Short mmCIF file of C-alpha atoms in Angstrom, two decimals:
data_model
loop_
_atom_site.label_atom_id
_atom_site.label_comp_id
_atom_site.label_asym_id
_atom_site.label_seq_id
_atom_site.Cartn_x
_atom_site.Cartn_y
_atom_site.Cartn_z
CA MET A 741 43.87 -165.69 32.25
CA SER A 742 43.06 -162.04 32.95
CA ALA A 743 45.97 -159.66 33.11
CA ASP A 744 44.32 -158.34 36.40
CA ALA A 745 44.22 -161.93 37.96
CA ALA A 746 46.94 -163.23 40.32
CA GLN A 747 49.88 -164.64 38.44
CA PRO A 748 52.35 -167.16 39.83
CA ARG A 749 55.26 -164.90 39.08
CA ARG A 750 56.24 -161.78 37.10
CA LEU A 751 58.35 -161.75 34.08
CA ARG A 752 61.45 -159.47 34.92
CA ILE A 753 62.31 -157.22 31.93
CA GLY A 754 65.26 -154.95 31.21
CA VAL A 755 64.78 -152.33 28.61
CA ALA A 756 67.57 -151.54 25.75
CA GLY A 757 66.59 -148.15 24.45
CA LEU A 758 64.45 -145.61 26.30
CA GLY A 759 63.14 -143.68 23.25
CA ARG A 760 59.69 -143.44 21.50
CA ALA A 761 59.35 -147.29 21.05
CA PHE A 762 59.74 -147.62 24.97
CA SER A 763 57.28 -144.72 25.57
CA LEU A 764 54.58 -146.45 23.60
CA MET A 765 55.03 -149.72 25.37
CA LEU A 766 55.39 -148.12 28.84
CA PRO A 767 51.55 -148.09 29.41
CA THR A 768 51.61 -151.77 28.86
CA PHE A 769 54.40 -152.41 31.20
CA LEU A 770 52.87 -150.08 33.97
CA VAL A 771 49.43 -151.87 33.97
CA ASP A 772 50.07 -155.52 32.99
CA ARG A 773 50.98 -157.24 36.18
CA ARG A 774 52.74 -160.13 34.53
CA VAL A 775 55.88 -158.20 33.85
CA GLU A 776 58.02 -156.01 35.86
CA LEU A 777 60.66 -153.53 34.61
CA VAL A 778 63.89 -154.15 36.82
CA ALA A 779 66.76 -152.43 34.60
CA ALA A 780 67.45 -150.17 31.58
CA CYS A 781 70.07 -149.04 29.40
CA ASP A 782 70.24 -145.93 27.23
CA PRO A 783 73.18 -143.53 26.04
CA ARG A 784 71.10 -140.39 27.45
CA ALA A 785 71.86 -139.56 31.00
CA GLU A 786 68.44 -137.94 31.51
CA ALA A 787 66.55 -141.13 30.29
CA ARG A 788 68.42 -143.22 32.81
CA GLN A 789 67.88 -140.83 35.52
CA GLN A 790 64.05 -140.83 34.78
CA PHE A 791 64.07 -144.63 34.74
CA SER A 792 65.82 -144.86 38.08
CA LYS A 793 63.26 -142.33 39.57
CA ASP A 794 60.36 -144.27 38.13
CA PHE A 795 61.28 -147.70 38.91
CA ALA A 796 63.92 -147.43 41.56
CA ALA A 797 66.02 -149.94 39.33
CA PRO A 798 69.39 -149.71 38.01
CA THR A 799 70.48 -148.21 34.84
CA TYR A 800 73.40 -148.68 32.41
CA ALA A 801 74.95 -146.83 29.68
CA ASP A 802 76.20 -150.02 27.77
CA VAL A 803 73.85 -152.84 26.79
CA ARG A 804 76.50 -155.56 27.82
CA GLU A 805 76.04 -154.45 31.56
CA LEU A 806 72.27 -154.86 31.08
CA ALA A 807 72.65 -158.31 29.57
CA ALA A 808 74.86 -159.20 32.46
CA ASP A 809 72.30 -158.19 35.16
CA PRO A 810 71.31 -161.37 36.87
CA LYS A 811 67.85 -159.92 37.79
CA VAL A 812 66.91 -159.50 34.07
CA GLU A 813 65.12 -162.41 32.51
CA ALA A 814 64.22 -160.82 29.16
CA ILE A 815 65.31 -157.73 27.35
CA TYR A 816 63.10 -155.44 25.32
CA ILE A 817 65.12 -154.15 22.61
CA ALA A 818 63.86 -150.73 21.70
CA SER A 819 67.04 -149.29 20.35
CA PRO A 820 67.28 -147.61 16.81
CA HIS A 821 66.75 -150.06 13.97
CA GLN A 822 70.46 -150.34 13.03
CA TYR A 823 71.28 -151.74 16.59
CA HIS A 824 68.84 -154.44 16.56
CA ALA A 825 70.94 -157.27 15.56
CA ALA A 826 73.82 -156.43 17.68
CA HIS A 827 71.78 -155.80 20.75
CA THR A 828 69.81 -159.07 20.34
CA GLU A 829 73.13 -161.02 20.02
CA ILE A 830 74.37 -159.58 23.31
CA ALA A 831 71.12 -160.22 25.03
CA ALA A 832 71.26 -163.76 23.90
CA ALA A 833 74.80 -164.36 24.86
CA GLY A 834 73.79 -163.28 28.48
CA GLY A 835 71.02 -165.77 28.51
CA LYS A 836 68.23 -163.35 28.13
CA HIS A 837 64.85 -163.90 26.23
CA VAL A 838 64.48 -161.13 23.55
CA LEU A 839 61.46 -158.95 22.51
CA VAL A 840 62.78 -156.70 19.87
CA GLU A 841 60.98 -153.84 18.16
CA LYS A 842 60.15 -153.98 14.44
CA PRO A 843 61.57 -153.97 11.89
CA MET A 844 63.72 -157.14 13.18
CA ALA A 845 66.78 -155.78 11.42
CA LEU A 846 67.99 -153.99 8.23
CA SER A 847 69.22 -157.22 6.47
CA LEU A 848 68.22 -160.90 5.99
CA ALA A 849 71.82 -161.60 7.17
CA GLU A 850 71.23 -159.82 10.37
CA CYS A 851 67.99 -161.74 10.82
CA ASP A 852 69.93 -164.97 10.43
CA ARG A 853 72.42 -163.97 13.06
CA MET A 854 69.76 -162.97 15.48
CA ILE A 855 67.77 -166.15 14.95
CA ASP A 856 71.04 -168.37 15.33
CA ALA A 857 72.20 -166.49 18.46
CA CYS A 858 68.80 -167.14 20.20
CA ARG A 859 68.57 -170.71 19.10
CA GLN A 860 72.11 -171.58 20.37
CA ALA A 861 71.52 -169.80 23.57
CA GLY A 862 67.98 -171.53 24.16
CA VAL A 863 66.22 -168.42 24.72
CA THR A 864 62.89 -166.92 23.12
CA LEU A 865 62.95 -164.45 20.28
CA ILE A 866 59.78 -162.37 19.67
CA VAL A 867 59.59 -159.43 17.15
CA GLY A 868 57.01 -156.64 17.97
CA HIS A 869 55.16 -154.66 18.58
CA CYS A 870 53.68 -154.81 15.02
CA HIS A 871 49.97 -154.17 14.69
CA SER A 872 49.42 -157.80 13.80
CA PHE A 873 49.34 -158.28 17.53
CA ASP A 874 46.15 -156.14 17.75
CA THR A 875 42.98 -157.87 18.91
CA PRO A 876 40.90 -156.66 15.84
CA TYR A 877 43.33 -158.70 13.41
CA LEU A 878 43.73 -161.60 15.70
CA GLU A 879 39.93 -162.05 15.97
CA THR A 880 39.56 -161.53 12.24
CA ARG A 881 42.03 -164.35 11.88
CA ARG A 882 40.02 -166.50 14.14
CA LEU A 883 36.87 -165.81 12.11
CA ILE A 884 38.91 -166.88 9.03
CA GLU A 885 40.10 -169.99 10.41
CA SER A 886 36.50 -170.87 11.54
CA GLY A 887 35.78 -171.54 8.00
CA GLU A 888 32.47 -169.82 7.94
CA PHE A 889 33.45 -167.45 5.23
CA GLY A 890 35.63 -169.86 3.15
CA SER A 891 39.21 -169.05 2.03
CA VAL A 892 40.68 -165.55 1.72
CA ARG A 893 40.88 -164.47 -1.73
CA MET A 894 42.00 -160.76 -1.68
CA ILE A 895 42.98 -158.06 1.02
CA HIS A 896 43.20 -154.35 0.68
CA ALA A 897 45.06 -152.44 3.38
CA ALA A 898 45.48 -148.73 3.28
CA ASN A 899 46.85 -146.02 5.72
CA PHE A 900 47.27 -142.36 5.28
CA THR A 901 48.96 -140.43 8.12
CA ASP A 902 51.41 -137.49 8.89
CA TYR A 903 54.17 -140.06 9.70
CA LEU A 904 56.87 -138.32 7.74
CA TYR A 905 56.34 -134.84 9.33
CA ARG A 906 56.72 -135.94 12.97
CA PRO A 907 60.06 -135.01 14.49
CA ARG A 908 62.65 -137.28 13.45
CA ARG A 909 66.42 -137.75 13.88
CA PRO A 910 68.65 -137.61 10.76
CA GLU A 911 69.02 -141.29 10.39
CA GLU A 912 65.20 -141.73 10.37
CA LEU A 913 65.28 -139.72 6.89
CA SER A 914 67.78 -142.10 5.60
CA THR A 915 66.77 -145.41 4.09
CA ALA A 916 70.26 -146.90 4.17
CA GLU A 917 70.14 -146.32 8.16
CA GLY A 918 66.69 -147.87 8.37
CA GLY A 919 64.61 -144.68 7.96
CA GLY A 920 61.68 -144.27 5.88
CA ALA A 921 58.03 -145.61 5.41
CA VAL A 922 58.92 -149.07 4.13
CA PHE A 923 61.20 -150.00 7.21
CA SER A 924 59.12 -148.47 9.84
CA GLN A 925 55.56 -148.60 8.43
CA ALA A 926 55.38 -151.51 5.77
CA ALA A 927 56.43 -153.85 8.52
CA HIS A 928 52.97 -153.36 10.26
CA GLN A 929 50.90 -153.79 7.10
CA VAL A 930 52.87 -156.74 5.85
CA ASP A 931 52.60 -158.51 9.08
CA ILE A 932 48.82 -157.76 9.02
CA VAL A 933 48.28 -159.27 5.60
CA ARG A 934 50.40 -162.43 6.16
CA LEU A 935 48.66 -162.95 9.45
CA LEU A 936 45.13 -162.87 7.67
CA VAL A 937 46.15 -164.74 4.52
CA GLY A 938 47.87 -167.49 6.45
CA SER A 939 50.10 -168.40 3.50
CA ARG A 940 53.71 -167.59 2.27
CA ALA A 941 54.13 -164.67 -0.07
CA ARG A 942 55.57 -165.74 -3.30
CA ARG A 943 55.86 -162.47 -5.61
CA LEU A 944 55.21 -158.72 -5.32
CA ARG A 945 55.44 -155.66 -7.32
CA ALA A 946 55.87 -152.40 -5.76
CA THR A 947 56.58 -148.69 -6.11
CA VAL A 948 57.59 -146.16 -3.46
CA GLY A 949 57.18 -142.39 -3.10
CA ARG A 950 60.00 -139.87 -2.38
CA TRP A 951 58.27 -136.59 -2.94
CA ASP A 952 59.85 -134.12 -0.55
CA ALA A 953 63.49 -133.38 -1.12
CA GLU A 954 63.65 -132.13 2.48
CA ARG A 955 62.71 -135.47 3.76
CA PRO A 956 64.89 -137.51 1.35
CA THR A 957 63.35 -141.01 2.10
CA GLU A 958 60.32 -142.98 1.21
CA GLY A 959 57.16 -141.29 2.53
CA ALA A 960 54.77 -143.60 0.57
CA TYR A 961 54.60 -147.12 -1.05
CA SER A 962 52.18 -149.26 -2.78
CA ALA A 963 52.51 -153.17 -3.63
CA ILE A 964 50.73 -155.96 -4.70
CA ILE A 965 51.46 -159.36 -3.04
CA TRP A 966 50.68 -162.66 -4.47
CA PHE A 967 50.68 -165.63 -1.90
CA GLU A 968 51.11 -169.43 -2.57
CA CYS A 969 47.20 -170.21 -1.64
CA GLY A 970 46.27 -168.05 -4.77
CA ALA A 971 45.24 -164.87 -2.65
CA PHE A 972 46.65 -161.65 -3.22
CA ALA A 973 46.87 -158.50 -1.16
CA SER A 974 47.39 -154.72 -2.03
CA VAL A 975 49.06 -152.56 0.73
CA SER A 976 49.30 -148.81 0.33
CA TYR A 977 50.63 -146.22 2.78
CA SER A 978 51.35 -142.33 2.65
CA GLY A 979 53.00 -140.51 5.41
CA TYR A 980 52.81 -137.12 3.80
CA GLY A 981 50.23 -135.54 6.23
CA HIS A 982 47.29 -134.81 3.72
CA PHE A 983 44.38 -137.15 3.85
CA ASP A 984 44.09 -139.00 7.24
CA SER A 985 42.42 -142.52 6.99
CA ASP A 986 41.52 -142.37 10.60
CA GLU A 987 38.37 -140.70 9.05
CA TRP A 988 37.58 -144.12 7.93
CA MET A 989 38.04 -145.77 11.38
CA GLY A 990 35.58 -143.59 12.96
CA TRP A 991 38.22 -141.13 14.06
CA ILE A 992 39.86 -143.57 16.37
CA GLY A 993 43.57 -143.20 16.21
CA GLU A 994 46.34 -145.68 15.75
CA MET A 995 46.80 -145.96 19.47
CA GLY A 996 43.22 -146.48 20.19
CA ALA A 997 42.15 -143.15 21.38
CA ALA A 998 39.55 -140.75 20.05
CA LYS A 999 41.15 -138.28 17.70
CA SER A 1000 39.95 -134.72 16.60
CA PRO A 1001 39.70 -133.97 12.90
CA HIS A 1002 40.44 -130.46 13.82
CA ALA A 1003 44.12 -131.25 14.62
CA TYR A 1004 44.53 -131.61 10.90
CA GLY A 1005 47.96 -130.16 9.91
CA ASN A 1006 49.44 -129.85 13.22
CA ALA A 1007 52.60 -132.16 12.42
CA ARG A 1008 53.46 -129.75 9.32
CA ARG A 1009 52.87 -126.64 11.10
CA ARG A 1010 55.12 -127.68 14.00
CA LEU A 1011 57.83 -128.78 11.72
CA ALA A 1012 57.71 -125.48 10.06
CA THR A 1013 58.91 -123.75 13.25
CA LEU A 1014 62.06 -125.76 13.19
CA PRO A 1015 64.92 -124.09 11.14
CA SER A 1016 67.32 -126.90 11.09
CA PRO A 1017 67.65 -130.81 11.51
CA GLU A 1018 69.63 -130.24 14.70
CA GLN A 1019 66.61 -128.60 16.26
CA GLU A 1020 64.18 -131.23 15.01
CA ALA A 1021 66.37 -133.99 16.54
CA ARG A 1022 66.36 -131.98 19.73
CA LEU A 1023 62.70 -131.44 19.84
CA LYS A 1024 62.19 -135.31 19.46
CA ALA A 1025 64.66 -136.00 22.26
CA GLU A 1026 62.90 -133.46 24.51
CA GLY A 1027 59.60 -134.97 24.16
CA THR A 1028 60.68 -138.55 24.68
CA TYR A 1029 61.26 -140.46 27.86
CA GLY A 1030 63.23 -138.38 30.28
CA GLY A 1031 63.37 -135.24 28.20
CA VAL A 1032 62.34 -131.87 29.36
CA SER A 1033 58.98 -131.88 27.63
CA TYR A 1034 58.24 -135.71 28.49
CA THR A 1035 54.80 -136.24 29.80
CA PRO A 1036 54.54 -139.41 31.65
CA PRO A 1037 51.45 -141.87 30.90
CA SER A 1038 48.20 -141.16 32.78
CA SER A 1039 47.30 -143.47 35.62
CA GLU A 1040 43.93 -143.54 33.94
CA ARG A 1041 42.88 -145.78 31.14
CA VAL A 1042 45.05 -145.10 28.40
CA SER A 1043 42.95 -145.98 25.32
CA LEU A 1044 39.31 -146.73 25.08
CA TYR A 1045 39.69 -148.79 21.74
CA HIS A 1046 42.05 -151.29 20.35
CA GLN A 1047 44.89 -150.19 18.46
CA HIS A 1048 45.04 -150.64 14.53
CA PHE A 1049 46.77 -149.63 11.32
CA GLY A 1050 44.22 -148.12 9.29
CA PRO A 1051 41.45 -149.71 7.09
CA VAL A 1052 41.77 -153.30 6.07
CA ILE A 1053 39.28 -155.23 4.09
CA VAL A 1054 39.62 -158.88 3.83
CA SER A 1055 37.60 -160.51 0.95
CA CYS A 1056 36.69 -164.16 1.48
CA GLU A 1057 34.69 -166.55 -0.70
CA ARG A 1058 31.60 -166.03 1.25
CA GLY A 1059 31.78 -162.53 2.86
CA ASP A 1060 34.16 -159.55 3.44
CA LEU A 1061 35.62 -158.75 6.91
CA ARG A 1062 36.56 -155.54 8.04
CA PRO A 1063 38.48 -155.24 11.55
CA MET A 1064 37.70 -151.98 13.44
CA ALA A 1065 39.03 -150.50 16.70
CA ASP A 1066 35.86 -151.76 18.51
CA SER A 1067 34.57 -154.77 16.45
CA VAL A 1068 34.83 -156.74 13.21
CA LEU A 1069 32.31 -155.85 10.53
CA VAL A 1070 31.03 -158.81 8.67
CA TYR A 1071 29.45 -158.41 5.26
CA GLY A 1072 27.71 -161.58 4.36
CA ASP A 1073 25.59 -162.78 1.18
CA MET A 1074 22.48 -161.36 2.53
CA CYS A 1075 23.18 -158.90 5.68
CA SER A 1076 25.95 -157.35 7.36
CA VAL A 1077 26.60 -157.53 11.07
CA LYS A 1078 28.82 -155.84 13.67
CA ARG A 1079 30.67 -158.22 15.84
CA PRO A 1080 31.78 -156.28 19.10
CA LEU A 1081 35.25 -156.69 20.73
CA ASP A 1082 35.77 -156.61 24.42
CA LEU A 1083 37.53 -153.26 24.96
CA PRO A 1084 40.98 -153.43 26.22
CA SER A 1085 41.97 -152.94 29.85
CA VAL A 1086 45.57 -153.10 29.10
CA PRO A 1087 46.90 -151.42 25.97
CA ARG A 1088 49.15 -153.99 23.89
CA ARG A 1089 48.36 -156.70 26.16
CA GLU A 1090 48.65 -159.15 23.29
CA VAL A 1091 52.34 -158.54 23.12
CA ILE A 1092 52.66 -159.66 26.77
CA ASP A 1093 50.25 -162.64 26.04
CA GLU A 1094 52.80 -163.92 23.50
CA LEU A 1095 56.03 -163.15 25.44
CA TYR A 1096 54.66 -164.58 28.71
CA ASP A 1097 53.34 -167.72 27.22
CA ALA A 1098 56.44 -168.42 25.27
CA VAL A 1099 58.89 -167.88 28.15
CA LEU A 1100 56.86 -170.08 30.37
CA GLY A 1101 56.64 -172.67 27.63
CA LYS A 1102 52.84 -172.31 27.58
CA ALA A 1103 52.61 -171.66 23.70
CA PRO A 1104 55.15 -171.10 20.93
CA PRO A 1105 55.03 -167.51 19.56
CA ILE A 1106 53.45 -166.42 16.45
CA HIS A 1107 56.00 -163.43 15.80
CA ASP A 1108 59.17 -165.28 16.22
CA GLY A 1109 62.42 -164.65 14.42
CA GLU A 1110 61.47 -166.63 11.16
CA TRP A 1111 58.13 -164.86 11.09
CA ALA A 1112 59.77 -161.44 11.33
CA ARG A 1113 62.45 -162.47 8.88
CA GLU A 1114 59.69 -163.19 6.21
CA THR A 1115 58.28 -159.63 6.77
CA LEU A 1116 61.67 -158.07 6.50
CA GLU A 1117 62.18 -159.98 3.38
CA ILE A 1118 59.02 -158.46 1.79
CA CYS A 1119 59.88 -155.11 2.88
CA LEU A 1120 63.27 -155.33 1.17
CA ALA A 1121 61.58 -156.73 -1.81
CA ILE A 1122 59.42 -153.56 -2.03
CA LEU A 1123 62.47 -151.35 -2.23
CA LYS A 1124 64.02 -153.74 -4.87
CA SER A 1125 60.94 -153.85 -6.91
CA ASN A 1126 60.73 -150.06 -7.09
CA GLU A 1127 64.43 -149.77 -7.95
CA GLU A 1128 64.51 -152.46 -10.76
CA GLY A 1129 60.98 -151.67 -11.96
CA ARG A 1130 59.91 -155.32 -11.93
CA ASP A 1131 58.34 -158.18 -10.08
CA VAL A 1132 60.37 -159.71 -7.40
CA GLU A 1133 60.15 -163.46 -6.53
CA LEU A 1134 60.15 -164.35 -2.87
#
C-alpha cells in the first residue's frame, strides 16, 4: 500500500537520541503518514526544546521516562552506539517495540541481551537504517530470487568517501567506544552483500587502515568473505576523503541527492579550521538537531533518487547485476539493459515498510535481531582478522 494512501492507524513513535541519525531519519518520519512522532528523549536541552516546538510533544532527559510514556508504541533508538543495548533493554521492559540504529551493539553478548529482552517482552526488534533496506538492493535481490540469472557467485562492493573528516565527537574516533569505519560503515556493506548472497557467511580475511594519527581509528578496511553456498564477496571502504566513488554512481550521493564534484575536499578544509577536538565536537553539536546551526528538512521532496552505499556488482552464473540510484543495470550474455526503478516519494520508506508490517503482524522483518547479530559478528571478525593476521571462521 502506498505511504500516501489512507492507513487504518499511525504507529506512535518515541525517539531516544536526537542526534545525526535522527536528523537523517526525520524526513522519513515527516512524510510517511504511517508513523507519528509523539515523544523524545535526549540529554541536550536545546534538542528537547526543538522537538517540543516541532511536534508539540513531551520530551524527557531520561530514556526510562520515555519508555514509561503510555502513548509511545515503539522507540527509535538513535543514541550513540555504546548505549544501544541498555536502551533497547529499557524499551523492551516498557513494552515498546524497538527500531535501533546500526550497529546493533558493540559485542555479541550485548546483541544476545537485546534479543532476549525483546523476545521475553513480546515486542518487535528491528535494526536499521542500514543501506540493505534501500530499494536498489531489494530489487536486485528480487531479480536474483527470480532465478533468471542463476546463483550468485561473486560480489564486489567498494565505497570511497570523506567519512573520517566529517565533524566527530571524541568517542567516534575510538574503536573501543564504537567509533571508526568498521563499526559505522562496514555494517552497511556487510548487510548488503549478505542480503544479495542469501547465505550464511562462514569465513573471512580482512585488513584495516589506520593512516592518520590525528584520527586514531579505522578509516579504511578491505575483506573477502566466503559464504556457505560457495559464493564470495569483497568489501572495501575508505573514508580518507580522496577519491569519491560517487563519481561511479553518476554523482548521486549516498542520501539520493545530486552531488557536485566541485565540492571536493570540503570536509578536510572545514576540519582544518578547528584547532581542537572540543571545537570539533561543538561544531557537530551545533549542526545537529536543535543546534544553533541546525537546518530543518525542506518541505519539498528531499531526494530525487534512491539512497545507496557506493558501487556494487553482483556476478551471477548468467549475468552481472549493478544496483544504481535509479535503476538496476543488467549485463547478460548478449546484451545489457537498464531496469528503471520508481523513484522514491518518501526517503527510507523501506524502513517504515518493515517496521509497520512487523508491528501489525503482516510480515516478519528481515532486519531482526538475529540478522543484525550476524552482521556484527562479521564486523568484529574484520577487526580480529586484522589484529591476528589470519582467516577468521564464523
